[in-house]
CSV table of C-alpha atoms and ligand atoms in Angstrom, one decimal:
chain,number,residue,atom,x,y,z
A,1,UNK,CA,0.0,0.2,0.0
A,2,UNK,CA,1.0,3.6,-0.6
A,3,UNK,CA,1.1,5.7,2.5
A,4,UNK,CA,1.5,9.5,3.0
A,5,UNK,CA,5.0,10.2,4.8
A,6,UNK,CA,4.9,12.8,7.6
A,7,UNK,CA,8.1,14.0,8.7
A,8,UNK,CA,9.1,16.9,11.1
A,9,UNK,CA,12.4,17.8,12.3
A,10,UNK,CA,13.7,19.2,15.9
A,11,UNK,CA,17.3,20.4,15.5
A,12,UNK,CA,19.3,21.6,18.4
A,13,UNK,CA,22.4,23.7,17.8
A,14,UNK,CA,25.1,25.0,20.0
A,15,UNK,CA,25.7,28.6,19.9
A,16,UNK,CA,29.3,30.1,19.9
A,17,UNK,CA,28.9,32.3,22.6
A,18,UNK,CA,32.0,33.0,24.7
A,19,UNK,CA,30.3,32.3,28.0
A,20,UNK,CA,27.5,29.8,29.0
A,21,UNK,CA,23.7,30.6,28.7
A,22,UNK,CA,23.3,31.5,32.7
A,23,UNK,CA,26.6,32.0,34.1
A,24,UNK,CA,30.1,33.5,33.2
A,25,UNK,CA,31.9,30.0,32.7
A,26,UNK,CA,33.5,29.5,29.2
A,27,UNK,CA,31.3,28.0,26.7
A,28,UNK,CA,33.7,24.9,25.2
A,29,UNK,CA,31.7,24.1,22.2
A,30,UNK,CA,32.5,20.4,22.4
A,31,UNK,CA,35.9,20.7,20.3
A,32,UNK,CA,38.2,21.5,23.6
A,33,UNK,CA,39.3,18.6,25.4
A,34,UNK,CA,38.8,20.1,28.8
A,35,UNK,CA,39.2,18.1,32.0
A,36,UNK,CA,36.0,17.0,33.2
A,37,UNK,CA,34.2,19.7,35.6
A,38,UNK,CA,36.8,22.2,35.3
A,39,UNK,CA,34.6,24.8,33.6
A,40,UNK,CA,31.8,24.8,36.0
A,41,UNK,CA,30.6,27.2,38.9
A,42,UNK,CA,27.8,27.1,41.5
A,43,UNK,CA,25.1,28.5,39.1
A,44,UNK,CA,25.5,25.9,36.1
A,45,UNK,CA,25.9,23.2,38.9
A,46,UNK,CA,22.4,24.3,40.2
A,47,UNK,CA,23.6,25.0,44.0
A,48,UNK,CA,20.5,26.3,45.9
A,49,UNK,CA,20.5,30.3,46.3
A,50,UNK,CA,22.2,31.1,42.9
A,51,UNK,CA,21.0,33.5,40.6
A,52,UNK,CA,21.2,32.7,36.3
A,53,UNK,CA,21.2,35.6,34.3
A,54,UNK,CA,20.3,35.1,30.6
A,55,UNK,CA,23.4,35.5,28.0
A,56,UNK,CA,22.5,38.5,25.8
A,57,UNK,CA,24.2,37.4,23.0
A,58,UNK,CA,22.5,33.9,22.7
A,59,UNK,CA,19.3,35.9,22.7
A,60,UNK,CA,20.4,38.2,20.0
A,61,UNK,CA,21.7,35.3,17.7
A,62,UNK,CA,18.5,33.4,18.0
A,63,UNK,CA,16.4,36.2,17.2
A,64,UNK,CA,18.9,36.9,14.0
A,65,UNK,CA,18.5,33.1,13.1
A,66,UNK,CA,14.7,33.9,13.3
A,67,UNK,CA,15.1,36.8,11.1
A,68,UNK,CA,17.0,35.0,8.6
A,69,UNK,CA,14.2,32.5,8.3
A,70,UNK,CA,11.6,35.1,8.2
A,71,UNK,CA,10.2,34.3,11.4
A,72,UNK,CA,8.2,36.7,13.5
A,73,UNK,CA,9.6,37.9,16.9
A,74,UNK,CA,7.8,37.8,20.0
A,75,UNK,CA,8.0,41.3,21.5
A,76,UNK,CA,7.5,39.6,24.9
A,77,UNK,CA,9.4,36.4,25.9
A,78,UNK,CA,10.4,34.3,28.9
A,79,UNK,CA,12.1,31.4,30.1
A,80,UNK,CA,10.6,28.6,31.8
A,81,UNK,CA,11.5,25.5,33.8
A,82,UNK,CA,10.9,22.2,32.3
A,83,UNK,CA,11.3,19.4,35.0
A,84,UNK,CA,12.6,16.1,34.5
A,85,UNK,CA,15.3,14.1,36.9
A,86,UNK,CA,18.2,12.8,35.0
A,87,UNK,CA,21.9,12.9,36.3
A,88,UNK,CA,23.2,14.9,33.5
A,89,UNK,CA,21.0,17.9,34.5
A,90,UNK,CA,22.2,19.2,37.9
A,91,UNK,CA,19.2,21.5,38.8
A,92,UNK,CA,16.6,18.7,38.0
A,93,UNK,CA,15.0,20.9,35.7
A,94,UNK,CA,16.4,22.7,32.4
A,95,UNK,CA,15.9,26.2,31.8
A,96,UNK,CA,14.1,26.2,28.2
A,97,UNK,CA,11.2,28.3,26.6
A,98,UNK,CA,7.8,26.8,26.6
A,99,UNK,CA,4.8,29.1,25.2
A,100,UNK,CA,6.3,32.2,24.5
A,101,UNK,CA,9.5,31.2,22.2
A,102,UNK,CA,11.9,34.2,21.0
A,103,UNK,CA,11.0,33.4,17.5
A,104,UNK,CA,7.9,31.6,15.8
A,105,UNK,CA,6.6,31.0,12.0
A,106,UNK,CA,9.1,31.4,9.2
A,107,UNK,CA,10.3,29.2,6.4
A,108,UNK,CA,13.1,27.8,4.7
A,109,UNK,CA,12.9,27.0,1.1
A,110,UNK,CA,14.2,23.8,-0.2
A,111,UNK,CA,14.4,22.8,-3.8
A,112,UNK,CA,11.4,25.3,-4.3
A,113,UNK,CA,9.3,23.8,-1.5
A,114,UNK,CA,8.8,26.3,1.4
A,115,UNK,CA,9.2,24.2,4.6
A,116,UNK,CA,7.2,25.8,7.6
A,117,UNK,CA,9.3,26.6,10.6
A,118,UNK,CA,7.1,26.2,14.0
A,119,UNK,CA,9.4,28.0,16.3
A,120,UNK,CA,13.0,28.6,17.4
A,121,UNK,CA,13.7,29.0,21.1
A,122,UNK,CA,16.5,28.9,23.5
A,123,UNK,CA,17.4,26.6,26.3
A,124,UNK,CA,20.5,25.2,28.3
A,125,UNK,CA,22.5,22.1,27.4
A,126,UNK,CA,23.0,19.2,29.8
A,127,UNK,CA,25.9,17.8,31.1
A,128,UNK,CA,27.7,14.6,29.6
A,129,UNK,CA,27.5,11.2,31.0
A,130,UNK,CA,30.1,8.4,30.3
A,131,UNK,CA,29.6,4.9,31.3
A,132,UNK,CA,32.9,3.0,31.7
A,133,UNK,CA,32.8,-0.4,30.3
A,134,UNK,CA,32.8,-3.2,32.9
A,135,UNK,CA,32.1,-0.8,36.1
A,136,UNK,CA,28.9,-0.4,38.1
A,137,UNK,CA,28.9,3.4,37.9
A,138,UNK,CA,28.7,6.4,35.6
A,139,UNK,CA,30.6,9.5,35.5
A,140,UNK,CA,29.3,13.0,34.9
A,141,UNK,CA,31.0,15.7,33.3
A,142,UNK,CA,29.3,19.2,33.7
A,143,UNK,CA,31.6,21.2,31.4
A,144,UNK,CA,28.7,21.3,29.0
A,145,UNK,CA,25.9,21.9,31.4
A,146,UNK,CA,24.3,25.1,31.0
A,147,UNK,CA,25.9,26.0,27.3
A,148,UNK,CA,23.5,27.7,25.1
A,149,UNK,CA,21.5,25.6,23.0
A,150,UNK,CA,19.2,26.8,20.2
A,151,UNK,CA,16.4,24.4,19.1
A,152,UNK,CA,14.4,24.8,15.8
A,153,UNK,CA,11.1,23.0,15.2
A,154,UNK,CA,9.4,22.4,12.0
A,155,UNK,CA,6.0,21.6,11.2
A,156,UNK,CA,5.2,18.0,9.9
A,157,UNK,CA,5.5,18.9,6.2
A,158,UNK,CA,8.6,17.2,5.0
A,159,UNK,CA,7.8,14.2,2.6
A,160,UNK,CA,11.4,12.4,2.2
A,161,UNK,CA,14.3,11.4,3.9
A,162,UNK,CA,16.4,13.5,1.2
A,163,UNK,CA,14.4,16.6,1.6
A,164,UNK,CA,14.8,16.4,5.3
A,165,UNK,CA,18.7,16.0,4.8
A,166,UNK,CA,18.6,19.1,2.5
A,167,UNK,CA,16.7,20.9,5.2
A,168,UNK,CA,19.3,20.4,7.9
A,169,UNK,CA,22.4,21.1,5.6
A,170,UNK,CA,20.9,24.2,4.3
A,171,UNK,CA,20.0,25.3,7.9
A,172,UNK,CA,23.8,24.7,8.6
A,173,UNK,CA,25.0,26.6,5.7
A,174,UNK,CA,22.8,29.8,7.3
A,175,UNK,CA,24.2,29.3,10.6
A,176,UNK,CA,27.8,29.2,9.4
A,177,UNK,CA,26.9,32.4,7.3
A,178,UNK,CA,25.6,34.2,10.4
A,179,UNK,CA,28.8,33.0,12.1
A,180,UNK,CA,26.9,31.9,15.3
A,181,UNK,CA,27.8,28.4,15.2
A,182,UNK,CA,30.0,26.0,13.4
A,183,UNK,CA,27.0,23.6,13.5
A,184,UNK,CA,29.2,20.5,12.9
A,185,UNK,CA,26.8,17.5,13.3
A,186,UNK,CA,29.9,15.2,13.6
A,187,UNK,CA,30.9,17.0,16.5
A,188,UNK,CA,27.6,17.3,18.2
A,189,UNK,CA,27.6,20.8,17.7
A,190,UNK,CA,24.2,20.3,15.7
A,191,UNK,CA,21.8,17.4,16.7
A,192,UNK,CA,18.9,16.5,14.5
A,193,UNK,CA,16.0,14.4,15.3
A,194,UNK,CA,13.2,13.5,13.1
A,195,UNK,CA,9.5,12.5,13.9
A,196,UNK,CA,8.0,10.3,11.4
A,197,UNK,CA,4.7,8.6,10.7
A,198,UNK,CA,2.8,7.0,7.8
A,199,UNK,CA,-0.8,7.6,7.1
A,200,UNK,CA,-3.1,6.2,4.8
A,201,UNK,CA,-4.1,9.0,1.9
A,202,UNK,CA,-7.0,11.4,2.3
A,203,UNK,CA,-7.5,10.1,5.8
A,204,UNK,CA,-6.0,12.8,7.7
A,205,UNK,CA,-5.7,16.6,7.7
A,206,UNK,CA,-2.8,18.8,8.5
A,207,UNK,CA,-3.9,21.0,11.4
A,208,UNK,CA,-0.9,23.4,11.9
A,209,UNK,CA,0.8,23.7,15.3
A,210,UNK,CA,2.9,20.7,14.7
A,211,UNK,CA,-0.2,18.5,14.7
A,212,UNK,CA,-2.2,16.2,12.0
A,213,UNK,CA,-6.0,15.2,12.7
A,214,UNK,CA,-7.7,12.0,11.3
A,215,UNK,CA,-10.6,12.3,9.2
A,216,UNK,CA,-13.8,10.2,9.4
A,217,UNK,CA,-13.5,7.4,11.8
A,218,UNK,CA,-9.6,7.0,10.8
A,219,UNK,CA,-7.5,6.1,13.8
A,220,UNK,CA,-4.1,7.6,13.1
A,221,UNK,CA,-0.8,5.7,13.0
A,222,UNK,CA,1.6,6.6,15.7
A,223,UNK,CA,4.5,9.0,15.2
A,224,UNK,CA,7.9,7.7,15.9
A,225,UNK,CA,11.1,9.9,16.8
A,226,UNK,CA,14.4,8.9,15.7
A,227,UNK,CA,17.5,10.4,18.0
A,228,UNK,CA,21.3,9.5,18.0
A,229,UNK,CA,21.9,10.8,14.4
A,230,UNK,CA,25.4,11.4,14.0
A,231,UNK,CA,25.8,12.7,10.3
A,232,UNK,CA,23.5,13.9,7.4
A,233,UNK,CA,24.0,10.8,5.7
A,234,UNK,CA,22.9,9.0,8.7
A,235,UNK,CA,19.7,11.0,9.1
A,236,UNK,CA,18.8,10.3,5.6
A,237,UNK,CA,19.3,6.6,6.2
A,238,UNK,CA,17.7,6.4,9.4
A,239,UNK,CA,14.7,8.2,7.8
A,240,UNK,CA,14.4,5.8,5.0
A,241,UNK,CA,15.0,3.0,7.1
A,242,UNK,CA,11.9,3.9,9.5
A,243,UNK,CA,9.7,4.5,6.5
A,244,UNK,CA,10.3,1.0,5.1
A,245,UNK,CA,9.9,-0.5,8.5
A,246,UNK,CA,6.7,1.2,9.3
A,247,UNK,CA,5.3,0.3,5.8
A,248,UNK,CA,6.1,-3.0,6.3
A,249,UNK,CA,4.5,-3.3,9.9
A,250,UNK,CA,1.4,-1.4,8.4
A,251,UNK,CA,1.1,-3.7,5.4
A,252,UNK,CA,1.2,-6.7,7.9
A,253,UNK,CA,-1.6,-5.1,10.2
A,254,UNK,CA,1.0,-4.9,13.0
A,255,UNK,CA,0.4,-2.2,15.2
A,256,UNK,CA,3.0,0.3,15.6
A,257,UNK,CA,4.1,2.0,18.9
A,258,UNK,CA,4.4,5.6,19.7
A,259,UNK,CA,8.1,5.5,20.7
A,260,UNK,CA,11.8,7.0,20.7
A,261,UNK,CA,14.0,5.1,18.4
A,262,UNK,CA,17.8,5.3,18.0
A,263,UNK,CA,19.8,5.1,14.9
A,264,UNK,CA,22.5,2.1,15.2
A,265,UNK,CA,25.2,3.0,12.7
A,266,UNK,CA,26.9,-0.2,13.0
A,267,UNK,CA,23.8,-2.2,12.0
A,268,UNK,CA,22.0,0.6,9.8
A,269,UNK,CA,18.8,0.3,11.4
A,270,UNK,CA,16.9,2.1,14.3
A,271,UNK,CA,16.3,0.3,17.6
A,272,UNK,CA,13.7,1.3,20.1
A,273,UNK,CA,14.9,3.1,23.1
A,274,UNK,CA,11.8,3.9,25.1
A,275,UNK,CA,7.9,3.8,24.7
A,276,UNK,CA,6.3,7.4,24.6
A,277,UNK,CA,2.6,5.9,25.5
A,278,UNK,CA,2.2,8.4,27.9
A,279,UNK,CA,3.1,12.0,27.2
A,280,UNK,CA,5.8,12.9,29.8
A,281,UNK,CA,4.5,15.6,32.3
A,282,UNK,CA,7.5,18.3,32.6
A,283,UNK,CA,5.3,20.7,34.9
A,284,UNK,CA,6.4,23.7,33.0
A,285,UNK,CA,6.4,27.1,34.7
A,286,UNK,CA,7.9,30.4,34.2
A,287,UNK,CA,11.4,30.7,35.8
A,288,UNK,CA,11.0,33.1,38.5
A,289,UNK,CA,14.7,33.9,38.7
A,290,UNK,CA,15.0,35.3,35.3
A,291,UNK,CA,13.2,38.3,34.0
A,292,UNK,CA,10.9,38.1,30.8
A,293,UNK,CA,12.5,39.6,27.7
A,294,UNK,CA,10.9,42.8,25.9
A,295,UNK,CA,12.0,43.0,22.5
A,296,UNK,CA,11.4,46.5,21.4
A,297,UNK,CA,11.7,47.9,17.7
A,298,UNK,CA,15.2,49.6,18.5
A,299,UNK,CA,16.5,46.7,19.7
A,300,UNK,CA,15.1,44.6,16.9
A,301,UNK,CA,16.6,47.1,14.4
A,302,UNK,CA,20.0,46.7,15.7
A,303,UNK,CA,19.9,43.0,15.4
A,304,UNK,CA,18.7,43.3,12.0
A,305,UNK,CA,21.5,45.2,11.0
A,306,UNK,CA,23.9,42.4,11.8
A,307,UNK,CA,22.0,40.3,9.2
A,308,UNK,CA,24.5,39.4,6.3
A,309,UNK,CA,23.6,38.3,2.8
A,310,UNK,CA,22.3,34.9,2.8
A,311,UNK,CA,23.4,31.8,0.9
A,312,UNK,CA,20.4,32.2,-1.6
A,313,UNK,CA,21.1,36.1,-2.1
A,314,UNK,CA,24.8,35.2,-2.7
A,315,UNK,CA,24.0,32.7,-5.3
A,316,UNK,CA,21.7,34.6,-7.2
A,317,UNK,CA,24.1,37.5,-7.2
A,318,UNK,CA,26.8,35.4,-8.4
A,319,UNK,CA,24.7,34.3,-11.6
A,320,UNK,CA,23.8,37.8,-12.2
A,321,UNK,CA,26.8,40.0,-11.3
A,322,UNK,CA,29.6,37.5,-12.5
A,323,UNK,CA,27.8,35.1,-15.1
A,324,UNK,CA,28.5,32.1,-13.0
A,325,UNK,CA,26.4,28.9,-13.8
A,326,UNK,CA,23.5,27.4,-11.6
A,327,UNK,CA,26.0,24.7,-10.5
A,328,UNK,CA,29.0,27.0,-10.2
A,329,UNK,CA,26.9,29.5,-8.3
A,330,UNK,CA,26.0,26.8,-5.7
A,331,UNK,CA,29.5,25.2,-5.1
A,332,UNK,CA,31.1,28.4,-4.8
A,333,UNK,CA,28.7,30.1,-2.2
A,334,UNK,CA,28.3,26.9,-0.1
A,335,UNK,CA,31.0,28.3,2.4
A,336,UNK,CA,31.1,32.0,2.7
A,337,UNK,CA,34.9,32.3,3.2
A,338,UNK,CA,35.3,30.5,-0.2
A,339,UNK,CA,32.6,32.9,-1.7
A,340,UNK,CA,34.6,35.9,-0.2
A,341,UNK,CA,37.6,34.5,-1.8
A,342,UNK,CA,36.4,34.0,-5.3
A,343,UNK,CA,34.6,37.5,-5.1
A,344,UNK,CA,38.3,38.7,-4.5
A,345,UNK,CA,39.9,36.8,-7.3
A,346,UNK,CA,37.0,38.3,-9.8
A,347,UNK,CA,37.8,41.8,-8.7
A,348,UNK,CA,41.7,41.3,-9.2
A,349,UNK,CA,40.8,39.4,-12.7
A,350,UNK,CA,38.7,42.6,-13.5
A,351,UNK,CA,41.9,44.8,-13.0
A,352,UNK,CA,44.2,42.4,-14.8
A,353,UNK,CA,41.8,42.6,-18.0
A,354,UNK,CA,41.8,46.2,-17.8
A,355,UNK,CA,45.4,46.5,-17.5
A,356,UNK,CA,45.5,44.3,-20.6
A,357,UNK,CA,43.0,46.4,-22.4
A,358,UNK,CA,40.5,43.5,-22.4
A,359,UNK,CA,37.0,44.8,-22.0
A,360,UNK,CA,35.5,43.1,-19.1
A,361,UNK,CA,32.0,42.6,-20.5
A,362,UNK,CA,33.1,40.3,-23.1
A,363,UNK,CA,35.6,38.3,-21.2
A,364,UNK,CA,33.8,37.7,-17.8
A,365,UNK,CA,31.7,34.7,-18.6
A,366,UNK,CA,34.8,32.8,-19.7
A,367,UNK,CA,36.6,33.9,-16.8
A,368,UNK,CA,34.2,33.0,-14.4
A,369,UNK,CA,33.9,29.7,-16.1
A,370,UNK,CA,37.5,29.1,-15.5
A,371,UNK,CA,37.5,30.4,-12.1
A,372,UNK,CA,34.6,28.3,-11.1
A,373,UNK,CA,36.5,25.4,-12.6
A,374,UNK,CA,39.8,25.7,-11.0
A,375,UNK,CA,38.2,26.9,-7.4
A,376,UNK,CA,35.5,24.1,-7.7
A,377,UNK,CA,37.9,21.2,-8.8
A,378,UNK,CA,41.7,21.7,-8.0
A,379,UNK,CA,41.6,24.1,-5.2
A,380,UNK,CA,38.8,21.9,-3.5
A,381,UNK,CA,40.9,18.9,-4.0
A,382,UNK,CA,44.2,20.4,-2.5
A,383,UNK,CA,42.2,22.2,0.4
A,384,UNK,CA,40.7,18.7,1.2
A,385,UNK,CA,43.9,16.7,0.9
A,386,UNK,CA,45.5,19.0,3.6
A,387,UNK,CA,42.5,19.7,5.5
A,388,UNK,CA,43.3,23.5,5.0
A,389,UNK,CA,41.2,26.6,5.6
A,390,UNK,CA,40.8,29.0,2.5
A,391,UNK,CA,41.6,31.8,5.2
A,392,UNK,CA,45.1,30.5,5.6
A,393,UNK,CA,46.1,29.4,1.9
A,394,UNK,CA,49.2,30.9,0.1
A,395,UNK,CA,47.6,31.7,-3.2
A,396,UNK,CA,46.8,35.4,-2.7
A,397,UNK,CA,43.5,36.3,-4.8
A,398,UNK,CA,45.9,38.4,-6.9
A,399,UNK,CA,48.0,35.4,-7.9
A,400,UNK,CA,45.0,33.3,-8.5
A,401,UNK,CA,43.6,36.1,-10.8
A,402,UNK,CA,46.9,36.3,-12.8
A,403,UNK,CA,46.9,32.3,-12.9
A,404,UNK,CA,43.6,32.4,-14.4
A,405,UNK,CA,44.6,35.2,-16.8
A,406,UNK,CA,47.4,33.0,-18.1
A,407,UNK,CA,45.0,30.3,-19.0
A,408,UNK,CA,42.7,32.7,-20.6
A,409,UNK,CA,45.4,34.1,-22.5
A,410,UNK,CA,46.5,30.8,-23.9
A,411,UNK,CA,49.9,31.4,-22.3
A,412,UNK,CA,50.0,28.1,-20.7
A,413,UNK,CA,48.3,24.9,-21.5
A,414,UNK,CA,46.5,22.6,-19.0
A,415,UNK,CA,49.5,20.3,-18.1
A,416,UNK,CA,51.5,23.6,-17.2
A,417,UNK,CA,48.5,24.9,-15.5
A,418,UNK,CA,48.8,21.8,-13.3
A,419,UNK,CA,52.3,22.5,-12.4
A,420,UNK,CA,51.9,26.1,-11.9
A,421,UNK,CA,48.9,25.7,-9.6
A,422,UNK,CA,50.4,23.0,-7.5
A,423,UNK,CA,53.6,25.4,-6.9
A,424,UNK,CA,51.3,28.4,-6.0
A,425,UNK,CA,49.5,26.2,-3.7
A,426,UNK,CA,52.2,24.6,-1.8
A,427,UNK,CA,54.9,27.4,-1.8
A,428,UNK,CA,52.9,30.7,-3.1
A,429,UNK,CA,54.5,32.9,-5.5
A,430,UNK,CA,53.7,34.8,-8.9
A,431,UNK,CA,52.5,32.5,-11.6
A,432,UNK,CA,54.0,34.6,-14.4
A,433,UNK,CA,57.6,34.2,-12.4
A,434,UNK,CA,57.0,30.2,-12.0
A,435,UNK,CA,56.0,30.1,-15.6
A,436,UNK,CA,59.3,31.8,-16.9
A,437,UNK,CA,61.6,30.1,-14.4
A,438,UNK,CA,60.2,26.7,-15.2
A,439,UNK,CA,59.7,27.7,-19.2
A,440,UNK,CA,56.4,26.6,-19.3
A,441,UNK,CA,55.2,28.9,-21.8
A,442,UNK,CA,53.0,27.7,-24.3
A,443,UNK,CA,54.6,27.8,-27.9
A,444,UNK,CA,53.0,30.1,-30.0
A,445,UNK,CA,55.5,30.1,-33.0
A,446,UNK,CA,53.7,28.0,-35.7
A,447,UNK,CA,56.7,27.9,-37.8
A,448,UNK,CA,58.8,26.3,-35.1
A,449,UNK,CA,56.1,24.0,-34.2
A,450,UNK,CA,55.5,22.9,-37.8
A,451,UNK,CA,59.2,22.2,-38.1
A,452,UNK,CA,59.1,19.9,-35.0
A,453,UNK,CA,55.7,18.2,-36.7
A,454,UNK,CA,57.4,17.5,-40.0
A,455,UNK,CA,60.1,15.6,-38.1
A,456,UNK,CA,57.8,13.5,-36.1
A,457,UNK,CA,55.8,12.7,-39.2
A,458,UNK,CA,58.9,11.4,-40.9
A,459,UNK,CA,59.8,9.3,-38.0
A,460,UNK,CA,56.4,7.6,-37.4
A,461,UNK,CA,55.4,6.5,-40.7
A,462,UNK,CA,53.4,3.8,-39.3
A,463,UNK,CA,51.2,5.8,-37.3
A,464,UNK,CA,51.0,8.0,-40.3
A,465,UNK,CA,49.7,5.2,-42.7
A,466,UNK,CA,47.4,3.8,-39.7
A,467,UNK,CA,45.5,7.3,-39.9
A,468,UNK,CA,45.3,7.3,-43.7
A,469,UNK,CA,44.0,3.8,-43.3
A,470,UNK,CA,41.2,5.1,-41.2
A,471,UNK,CA,42.5,4.6,-37.6
A,472,UNK,CA,41.6,8.0,-36.1
A,473,UNK,CA,43.2,7.9,-33.1
A,474,UNK,CA,46.6,7.5,-34.6
A,475,UNK,CA,46.4,10.9,-34.5
A,476,UNK,CA,46.3,11.4,-30.9
A,477,UNK,CA,49.7,9.2,-30.6
A,478,UNK,CA,51.3,11.8,-33.0
A,479,UNK,CA,50.0,14.7,-30.8
A,480,UNK,CA,51.5,12.8,-27.9
A,481,UNK,CA,54.9,12.9,-29.6
A,482,UNK,CA,54.5,16.4,-30.4
A,483,UNK,CA,53.7,17.4,-26.8
A,484,UNK,CA,56.9,15.0,-25.6
A,485,UNK,CA,59.2,16.9,-28.4
A,486,UNK,CA,58.2,20.2,-27.1
A,487,UNK,CA,58.6,19.4,-23.2
A,488,UNK,CA,54.6,19.9,-23.0
A,489,UNK,CA,54.5,23.5,-24.1
A,490,UNK,CA,52.8,22.9,-27.5
A,491,UNK,CA,49.3,23.6,-27.6
A,492,UNK,CA,47.6,20.2,-28.2
A,493,UNK,CA,44.7,21.6,-30.4
A,494,UNK,CA,46.9,23.5,-32.2
A,495,UNK,CA,49.4,20.7,-32.9
A,496,UNK,CA,46.6,18.4,-34.1
A,497,UNK,CA,45.5,20.9,-36.6
A,498,UNK,CA,49.2,21.3,-38.0
A,499,UNK,CA,49.7,17.6,-37.9
A,500,UNK,CA,46.4,17.0,-40.0
A,501,UNK,CA,47.4,19.7,-42.4
A,502,UNK,CA,50.9,18.1,-42.9
A,503,UNK,CA,49.6,14.6,-43.3
A,504,UNK,CA,47.8,15.4,-46.3
B,1,ZN,ZN1,28.8,28.1,35.2
């Protein structure tokens, strides 16, 4: 049977603030190997009589995220206590936001489909428990306790595993553009949870507010939450697995449980963690220790001023302004720092072309294509191999622009370009100087080239007669001989033309 697939997401993100959410302890953001319980204080350990003070930066960044996603901002917001007992939560309640999140509504467009966002709120993270093997105790580390955590909740309007994955990837890209979180899912800085149910077509209605309702006498199938997802790939696989599992169970008339399931990466399947038959009672109530937040238009204006150009806008501008293709625009703007670098290269290229007396308007599409190709293939390859950051590379935008113009002007062929690129990536330097020092300049003297070609034709009569007998690729062998004879400096295209001319 075909079912309607109903997916919603909950995404927690650690914010890059200097200090924790309600105290002055440093916010370590997972990637520092600090000694356990070395970054704690009476406030984040929940000692009686301590007073939490909300981190203003975290509040502003949550609002900024909301503005980037077209959310509405609550002019009056507050923090609430969410009660549950677990050893990683020293106060036995978590400070979160219940009915008045900082922002609500909004959308993120994924492949032309607008995915509705329910809300984005701010809360505090829990500590970390480890369970040493073979021991009858667990260890608690509160370094992470009370770090700021921003939670985004979507409406259950996502229809496929691929769409869910893309939503999370695009959200990550926006957070990185805003420079408020690295949002690295492998490092736990971004934690994606999906809820999934399968319903029979036309027997249910979307109600809003994260809810669906049955139509007629239909009984809704239960919703399953998946946790413990360590990568975007795992998210997609876990959802795909769950859709298949639920569909098979429903086809076999089995009853599905409302439950939380974890993704088991080793066995590539979801496993039941706990049943959610009864909704947990968190006894939410406003935190009496923290003042409510009044967000007036003056404050909002100040936050709005920090909103940068977002990935979607940058993609469009790259196409319009520089003539990049859809594909190149997407690849080059995926990372804001790469995009900035490319813009500097383009600006230098324009200066180079002006200096050479080439009108930019006629050259810019071809130059954009060349730049897109070299950044998207070779530069990315070298950056990945060395695990390097674009901000620290040795090729300056000026050198990169000169390198592109050498190719554009046909001063070097592609094999010479590879040699020069490797040199400027590993050591830096001026591409023109390297070209001269290594005498990599492409031969542009046809007479000289033709002389070499005549010799090669004379010495390779077998290949020549094979070509004449109809073996087309014999000519490639001859081009190879010319390239070897010129130490790679000939233009292979021109060499081929001259060979064909001289064979006749
Ligand atoms: Zn603290």
